[in-house]
Coordinates of C-alpha atoms and ligand atoms in Angstrom, one line a residue:
M1 CA 8.3 8.6 25.1
T2 CA 6.7 12.0 25.4
R3 CA 5.7 13.8 22.3
D4 CA 8.4 16.1 21.0
P5 CA 6.7 19.3 19.6
R6 CA 9.6 20.0 17.3
F7 CA 8.9 16.8 15.3
D8 CA 5.2 17.6 15.3
E9 CA 5.9 21.0 13.7
Q10 CA 8.3 19.4 11.2
A11 CA 5.7 16.9 10.2
R12 CA 3.0 19.5 9.7
A13 CA 5.5 21.6 7.7
I14 CA 6.2 18.6 5.4
L15 CA 2.6 18.0 4.7
R16 CA 2.0 21.7 4.0
H17 CA 5.1 21.9 1.8
N18 CA 4.0 18.8 -0.2
D19 CA 0.5 20.1 -0.6
R20 CA -0.3 21.0 -4.2
G21 CA -3.7 22.3 -3.4
G22 CA -6.3 19.6 -2.7
Y23 CA -3.8 16.8 -2.9
T24 CA -0.3 16.0 -1.6
V25 CA 2.7 14.7 -3.4
P26 CA 4.5 11.8 -1.6
T27 CA 7.8 13.7 -1.9
P28 CA 8.9 16.4 -4.4
G29 CA 11.0 15.2 -7.3
L30 CA 10.9 11.5 -7.0
Y31 CA 7.0 11.3 -6.8
P32 CA 5.5 14.5 -8.1
F33 CA 1.8 13.4 -8.5
Q34 CA -1.0 12.1 -6.3
W35 CA -0.6 8.4 -5.2
N36 CA -3.6 6.4 -4.2
W37 CA -2.7 4.8 -0.8
D38 CA -0.3 7.6 0.1
S39 CA -3.3 10.0 0.1
A40 CA -5.3 7.7 2.4
F41 CA -2.5 7.7 5.0
V42 CA -1.7 11.4 4.4
A43 CA -5.4 12.2 5.3
L44 CA -4.9 10.6 8.7
G45 CA -2.0 13.1 9.2
F46 CA -3.9 16.1 8.1
A47 CA -6.8 15.0 10.3
T48 CA -4.7 15.8 13.4
F49 CA -4.7 19.5 12.5
D50 CA -6.9 20.3 9.6
R51 CA -10.0 18.1 9.2
D52 CA -11.3 19.7 6.0
R53 CA -8.0 19.2 4.3
A54 CA -8.0 15.6 5.4
W55 CA -11.4 14.9 3.7
Q56 CA -10.3 16.9 0.7
E57 CA -7.3 14.7 0.1
I58 CA -9.5 11.7 -0.4
E59 CA -12.1 13.6 -2.4
T60 CA -9.5 14.7 -4.8
L61 CA -8.3 11.1 -5.2
I62 CA -11.8 9.9 -5.8
S63 CA -12.4 12.5 -8.5
A64 CA -10.1 10.2 -10.6
Q65 CA -12.2 7.0 -10.0
W66 CA -12.8 5.2 -13.3
A67 CA -16.2 4.4 -14.7
D68 CA -15.6 0.7 -13.9
G69 CA -14.9 1.5 -10.3
M70 CA -11.2 1.3 -10.2
I71 CA -9.3 4.0 -8.2
P72 CA -6.1 4.5 -10.1
H73 CA -2.7 4.3 -8.4
I74 CA -1.4 7.6 -9.7
V75 CA -3.4 10.7 -10.7
F76 CA -1.4 13.1 -12.9
H77 CA -3.0 16.4 -11.9
Q78 CA -0.2 18.4 -13.7
D79 CA 2.7 17.7 -15.9
D80 CA 6.2 16.8 -14.6
A81 CA 8.9 15.7 -17.0
G82 CA 10.9 14.4 -14.0
Y83 CA 8.9 11.2 -13.7
F84 CA 8.7 8.0 -15.7
P85 CA 6.3 6.5 -16.7
G86 CA 4.2 9.6 -17.0
P87 CA 0.6 10.0 -18.4
D88 CA 1.6 9.7 -22.1
V89 CA 3.2 6.3 -21.4
W90 CA 0.1 5.0 -19.6
A91 CA -2.2 6.5 -22.3
T92 CA -5.3 5.6 -20.4
G93 CA -7.4 8.5 -21.9
T94 CA -9.0 9.3 -18.6
M95 CA -9.8 12.8 -17.2
P96 CA -8.1 13.6 -14.9
R97 CA -5.2 11.7 -16.4
S98 CA -4.2 8.6 -14.4
S99 CA -2.4 5.3 -14.5
G100 CA -4.2 2.2 -15.5
I101 CA -3.7 0.1 -12.4
T102 CA -4.7 0.4 -8.8
Q103 CA -3.1 0.3 -5.3
P104 CA -3.9 -1.2 -1.9
P105 CA -7.5 -0.6 -0.9
V106 CA -7.0 1.1 2.5
L107 CA -9.3 4.0 1.8
A108 CA -12.5 2.6 3.4
S109 CA -10.6 2.0 6.6
V110 CA -9.4 5.6 6.7
V111 CA -12.8 6.9 5.9
R112 CA -14.3 5.0 8.8
Q113 CA -11.6 6.4 11.1
L114 CA -12.1 10.0 10.0
W115 CA -15.9 9.7 10.3
E116 CA -15.6 8.2 13.8
Q117 CA -13.3 11.0 14.8
D118 CA -15.9 13.5 13.5
G119 CA -18.5 11.9 15.8
A120 CA -19.9 9.0 13.7
D121 CA -23.0 10.8 12.4
P122 CA -24.8 8.6 9.9
A123 CA -25.8 11.8 8.0
H124 CA -22.1 12.9 7.5
A125 CA -22.1 14.1 3.9
Q126 CA -18.5 13.4 3.1
M127 CA -18.6 10.0 4.6
R128 CA -21.7 9.1 2.6
A129 CA -20.2 10.2 -0.7
L130 CA -16.9 8.4 0.0
Y131 CA -18.7 5.3 1.2
A132 CA -20.4 5.0 -2.2
A133 CA -17.0 5.4 -3.9
C134 CA -15.3 2.8 -1.8
L135 CA -18.1 0.3 -2.4
R136 CA -17.7 0.8 -6.1
S137 CA -14.0 0.2 -5.8
H138 CA -14.4 -2.9 -3.7
R139 CA -16.9 -4.3 -6.2
W140 CA -14.3 -3.7 -8.9
F141 CA -11.9 -5.9 -6.9
H142 CA -14.5 -8.5 -6.4
T143 CA -15.4 -8.5 -10.1
Y144 CA -12.0 -8.2 -11.8
R145 CA -9.5 -9.4 -9.2
D146 CA -10.8 -12.6 -7.7
P147 CA -10.0 -15.1 -10.4
L148 CA -10.1 -18.0 -7.9
G149 CA -13.4 -17.0 -6.4
N150 CA -11.9 -17.3 -2.9
G151 CA -12.1 -13.7 -1.8
L152 CA -8.3 -12.9 -2.3
V153 CA -6.9 -10.2 -4.4
M154 CA -5.0 -10.7 -7.6
V155 CA -2.7 -8.0 -8.9
T156 CA -1.8 -7.6 -12.5
H157 CA 1.3 -5.3 -11.9
N158 CA 3.7 -5.4 -9.0
W159 CA 3.2 -1.7 -8.6
E160 CA -0.4 -2.3 -7.5
T161 CA 0.8 -4.0 -4.3
G162 CA 2.6 -0.8 -3.1
R163 CA 5.5 -3.1 -2.1
D164 CA 6.8 -2.5 -5.6
N165 CA 10.1 -4.3 -5.7
S166 CA 9.5 -7.1 -3.1
S167 CA 11.3 -10.4 -3.8
E168 CA 7.8 -11.9 -3.7
W169 CA 7.4 -10.9 -7.4
D170 CA 10.7 -12.1 -8.7
D171 CA 9.7 -15.5 -10.1
A172 CA 6.6 -14.2 -11.8
L173 CA 8.5 -11.2 -13.2
A174 CA 11.2 -13.5 -14.5
R175 CA 8.7 -15.0 -16.9
V176 CA 7.7 -11.6 -18.4
D177 CA 8.9 -11.1 -22.0
T178 CA 10.8 -7.9 -22.3
S179 CA 11.9 -8.3 -25.9
G180 CA 9.4 -5.6 -27.2
V181 CA 10.0 -3.0 -24.5
G182 CA 12.1 -0.6 -26.6
A183 CA 14.1 2.4 -25.4
Y184 CA 13.0 4.6 -22.5
Q185 CA 14.6 6.9 -20.0
R186 CA 14.2 6.1 -16.3
R187 CA 13.9 9.1 -14.0
D188 CA 13.9 7.6 -10.5
T189 CA 17.7 7.0 -10.3
G190 CA 18.2 10.7 -11.1
H191 CA 16.6 11.5 -7.7
V192 CA 17.9 8.8 -5.4
D193 CA 20.9 6.5 -5.1
A194 CA 20.5 3.6 -7.7
A195 CA 21.6 1.2 -5.0
M196 CA 18.3 1.8 -3.3
R197 CA 16.2 1.4 -6.4
P198 CA 15.1 -1.5 -8.6
R199 CA 17.7 -2.8 -11.1
Q200 CA 17.4 -2.2 -14.9
A201 CA 16.3 -5.7 -15.8
E202 CA 13.5 -5.4 -13.2
Y203 CA 12.4 -2.1 -14.6
D204 CA 12.1 -3.5 -18.1
R205 CA 9.6 -6.0 -16.8
Y206 CA 7.6 -3.4 -15.1
V207 CA 7.4 -1.5 -18.4
A208 CA 6.5 -4.6 -20.4
I209 CA 3.5 -5.3 -18.1
L210 CA 2.4 -1.7 -18.4
Q211 CA 2.7 -2.0 -22.2
F212 CA 0.5 -5.1 -22.1
G213 CA -2.3 -3.2 -20.4
R214 CA -2.0 -0.3 -22.8
A215 CA -2.2 -2.7 -25.7
C216 CA -5.5 -4.0 -24.2
G217 CA -6.8 -0.4 -24.1
W218 CA -6.9 -0.9 -20.3
N219 CA -9.7 -3.4 -20.5
H220 CA -9.4 -4.8 -17.0
R221 CA -11.2 -8.1 -17.9
Q222 CA -8.7 -8.8 -20.6
I223 CA -5.7 -7.8 -18.4
A224 CA -6.9 -10.0 -15.5
D225 CA -7.5 -13.0 -17.7
H226 CA -4.5 -12.8 -20.0
G227 CA -2.0 -10.5 -18.4
P228 CA 1.7 -11.5 -18.0
F229 CA 1.7 -11.0 -14.2
R230 CA -1.0 -12.5 -12.1
M231 CA -0.1 -12.7 -8.4
I232 CA -2.3 -13.2 -5.4
D233 CA -0.9 -10.5 -3.1
V234 CA -1.0 -11.3 0.6
G235 CA -0.9 -7.6 1.5
M236 CA -3.8 -6.5 -0.6
S237 CA -5.9 -9.6 0.3
M238 CA -5.5 -8.7 3.9
E239 CA -6.1 -5.0 3.3
L240 CA -9.3 -5.6 1.3
L241 CA -10.6 -8.0 4.0
R242 CA -10.0 -5.3 6.6
A243 CA -11.5 -2.6 4.4
N244 CA -14.6 -4.7 3.8
R245 CA -15.0 -5.0 7.6
D246 CA -14.7 -1.2 7.9
L247 CA -17.0 -0.6 5.0
L248 CA -19.6 -2.9 6.6
V249 CA -19.6 -0.7 9.7
L250 CA -20.5 2.3 7.4
A251 CA -23.1 0.3 5.5
E252 CA -24.8 -0.6 8.8
A253 CA -24.6 3.0 10.1
I254 CA -26.4 4.3 7.0
S255 CA -28.8 1.2 6.9
D256 CA -27.7 0.1 3.5
A257 CA -28.9 -3.5 4.1
P258 CA -28.3 -5.0 0.6
A259 CA -24.7 -3.8 0.6
A260 CA -24.2 -4.9 4.2
A261 CA -25.3 -8.4 3.3
E262 CA -23.0 -8.4 0.2
L263 CA -20.1 -7.3 2.4
R264 CA -20.7 -9.9 5.0
A265 CA -20.7 -12.6 2.3
R266 CA -17.4 -11.2 0.9
I267 CA -15.8 -11.1 4.4
A268 CA -16.8 -14.8 5.1
L269 CA -15.4 -15.8 1.7
S270 CA -12.1 -14.1 2.3
E271 CA -11.8 -15.4 5.9
T272 CA -11.9 -18.9 4.5
G273 CA -10.0 -18.2 1.3
M274 CA -7.0 -16.7 3.2
D275 CA -5.8 -20.2 4.1
W276 CA -4.8 -20.6 0.4
L277 CA -2.0 -18.2 1.2
W278 CA -0.9 -20.0 4.4
N279 CA 2.5 -21.7 3.8
D280 CA 2.9 -24.2 6.6
S281 CA 6.6 -24.9 6.0
V282 CA 7.4 -21.2 6.4
G283 CA 4.8 -20.6 9.1
A284 CA 3.3 -17.5 7.5
Y285 CA 0.9 -16.2 4.9
C286 CA 2.8 -15.6 1.7
S287 CA 1.9 -14.2 -1.7
R288 CA 1.1 -16.9 -4.3
D289 CA 1.1 -17.0 -8.1
A290 CA -2.5 -17.3 -9.5
T291 CA -1.3 -19.0 -12.6
T292 CA 1.2 -21.5 -11.3
G293 CA -0.1 -21.8 -7.7
E294 CA 3.5 -21.4 -6.5
S295 CA 4.0 -19.8 -3.0
S296 CA 6.6 -17.1 -2.7
A297 CA 7.6 -18.8 0.6
L298 CA 8.8 -15.4 1.8
V299 CA 8.0 -13.7 5.1
T300 CA 7.5 -10.0 4.5
N301 CA 6.0 -7.2 6.6
A302 CA 2.7 -7.9 4.7
S303 CA 2.5 -11.4 6.2
F304 CA 1.8 -9.8 9.6
L305 CA -1.2 -7.9 8.2
A306 CA -3.1 -11.1 9.2
F307 CA -3.7 -9.4 12.6
Y308 CA -5.0 -6.3 10.9
A309 CA -7.3 -8.5 8.8
G310 CA -8.4 -10.5 11.8
V311 CA -7.5 -14.0 10.4
G312 CA -5.6 -17.0 11.5
N313 CA -6.2 -19.6 14.2
A314 CA -4.2 -19.8 17.4
D315 CA -1.5 -21.9 15.9
Q316 CA -1.1 -19.7 12.8
R317 CA -1.0 -16.5 14.9
G318 CA 1.6 -18.1 17.2
R319 CA 3.8 -19.0 14.3
L320 CA 3.5 -15.4 12.9
L321 CA 4.6 -14.0 16.3
A322 CA 7.5 -16.4 16.3
A323 CA 8.5 -15.1 12.9
L324 CA 8.3 -11.5 14.2
D325 CA 10.4 -12.5 17.1
R326 CA 12.9 -14.1 14.8
M327 CA 13.3 -10.8 12.9
T328 CA 14.5 -9.1 16.1
A329 CA 17.6 -11.2 15.9
S330 CA 19.0 -9.2 13.0
A331 CA 16.8 -6.1 12.9
R332 CA 17.4 -3.4 15.5
F333 CA 14.2 -1.9 14.3
L334 CA 10.9 -3.5 13.3
I335 CA 9.4 -4.4 10.8
P336 CA 11.7 -5.1 7.9
S337 CA 9.9 -5.5 4.6
L338 CA 11.7 -8.8 4.1
E339 CA 13.1 -11.3 6.6
A340 CA 16.9 -11.2 6.7
G341 CA 18.5 -14.2 5.1
S342 CA 15.8 -14.4 2.5
R343 CA 16.7 -14.5 -1.2
D344 CA 18.0 -11.0 -2.2
Y345 CA 17.5 -9.5 1.2
D346 CA 19.2 -6.0 1.3
H347 CA 18.6 -3.6 4.1
R348 CA 18.9 -0.6 1.8
R349 CA 17.2 -1.8 -1.4
Y350 CA 13.6 -1.0 -2.1
W351 CA 11.1 -3.4 -0.4
R352 CA 13.8 -6.0 0.0
G353 CA 14.6 -5.1 3.6
P354 CA 13.8 -1.5 4.5
I355 CA 11.0 -0.5 6.8
W356 CA 8.0 1.4 5.6
L357 CA 6.0 3.0 8.4
V358 CA 2.6 2.7 6.8
V359 CA 2.8 -1.1 6.8
S360 CA 4.2 -1.1 10.3
Y361 CA 1.2 1.1 11.4
M362 CA -1.4 -1.3 10.0
V363 CA 0.4 -4.3 11.6
A364 CA 0.7 -2.6 14.9
Q365 CA -3.0 -1.6 14.8
G366 CA -3.9 -5.2 14.2
L367 CA -1.6 -6.6 16.9
A368 CA -3.1 -4.1 19.4
E369 CA -6.6 -5.1 18.5
Q370 CA -5.8 -8.8 18.8
G371 CA -4.4 -8.5 22.3
H372 CA -0.7 -8.2 21.5
G373 CA -0.2 -4.7 22.8
D374 CA 3.4 -5.4 23.7
W375 CA 4.3 -6.1 20.1
A376 CA 2.3 -3.1 18.9
E377 CA 4.1 -0.8 21.3
R378 CA 7.5 -2.2 20.3
I379 CA 6.7 -1.4 16.6
R380 CA 5.4 2.0 17.4
S381 CA 8.4 3.0 19.5
D382 CA 10.8 1.7 16.9
S383 CA 9.0 3.7 14.3
A384 CA 9.2 6.9 16.3
A385 CA 12.9 6.3 17.0
L386 CA 13.6 5.9 13.3
I387 CA 12.1 9.3 12.6
A388 CA 13.8 11.0 15.6
Q389 CA 17.1 9.5 14.5
A390 CA 17.1 9.8 10.7
G391 CA 14.3 12.2 9.8
F392 CA 11.1 11.8 7.8
Y393 CA 12.4 9.4 5.1
E394 CA 10.5 7.2 2.7
S395 CA 12.0 4.1 4.3
F396 CA 14.6 3.0 6.8
S397 CA 17.2 0.4 7.3
P398 CA 16.1 -2.2 9.9
E399 CA 19.8 -2.8 10.7
T400 CA 21.2 0.8 11.1
G401 CA 18.1 3.0 11.1
E402 CA 19.5 5.0 8.3
G403 CA 16.9 6.7 6.0
S404 CA 16.5 5.5 2.4
G405 CA 14.6 6.7 -0.7
G406 CA 13.0 10.1 -0.7
A407 CA 13.3 12.7 2.2
D408 CA 10.6 14.8 3.7
F409 CA 8.1 12.1 2.9
S410 CA 4.4 12.8 3.3
W411 CA 3.1 9.6 4.7
T412 CA 6.0 9.3 7.1
A413 CA 5.1 12.7 8.4
A414 CA 1.5 11.6 8.6
M415 CA 2.4 8.5 10.5
W416 CA 4.3 10.6 13.1
L417 CA 1.2 12.8 13.6
A418 CA -1.4 10.1 13.6
W419 CA 0.4 7.3 15.2
C420 CA 4.0 6.8 16.2
G421 CA 4.8 10.3 17.5
A422 CA 1.8 10.2 19.8
Ligands
GLC501 C1 6.7 3.7 -4.2 C2 6.1 2.7 -3.2 C3 4.6 2.9 -3.2 C4 4.2 4.3 -3.0 C5 4.9 5.3 -3.9 C6 4.7 6.7 -3.5 O1 6.3 3.4 -5.5 O2 6.5 1.5 -3.5 O3 4.0 2.0 -2.3 O4 2.8 4.5 -3.1 O5 6.3 5.0 -3.9 O6 5.1 6.9 -2.2

């Protein structure tokens, strides 16, 4: 497909329109603040036409990094009554105001990419500052979110995974006590069709977990040890392994030998540890409960991040490719967020079927790097076709290609510019 300049222009216009001065909202209305991993991908989009603005997106996010090293999942730079839960509900007491949980650690991988595009100068000032911030954030994960000591990532809220409503979390969420939640007013269903959003009972559980963190004064040690939701997320485990590899490249470039040694050790730990997530009966890496040890036994788009993380032996990779191939039987477009036929699969409902292009992008990048260029190209061209057919939606039905969630979505525009429209 040759690049269509009309879509390039639309994509740039979306990023400019969603720009609030130094940061970009994912989409007006539904998500009116700065989101952590959204900003990382958005920076890749800006980088195609405004390099300073790309770096600035990440610097603004980092301005909200916590003293303990955590980069929060939302930064509330201004008020907006149209969103729940807002800063008063989180009550983290930080400045700028932010939520008390994190999101997928993809930042170091983006910083490496931007720095290489700029010529890979070890003296690059922005890279050096962001390198230090990413290292602190990775150490936060290593310190607070590796309860099994095997290099994987535990999440204490399903919103941390970025795949908010995936069926992977259902069993653990079902055990969350919602009796003390009290009354609250959801805002998401005022912006988009409720059939595309989480159900009320699920939302109560999300709020209950938030309230637990707030009651702990956002003490991350206490939350990690005693929280009501403790899942080892396959997506974040793969993303952090990849991010550690990318951060290692930066550490070596600036001759930070102690950090490089530390990162090499973490990488080796995660490479071995990842097998704890391998579910042989399913033939895929699956999220697993840290408390009960139970595997979700579900194939999601995150399972294929194994290629991006560079893990898996020949047999495991072969079985993952077989699962991808199996998905093409019911999906006209790759990659669905949940395999069709799985419990609660729904091609329109949030993370239970629809395609998110940022996950597809990482998977395609990994497949290309690992010698599966044909699959990478299939995913890229499917992604471009979805945008060309439906517009720059938050997500898309793998069956019909119809857009779902918010429209004029920043990271979808960024993915067009930086990847699938190319
Ligand atoms: C939803 C997604 C999450 C994303 C946010 C903003 O909550 O699940 O991954 O960061 O929207 O786009």
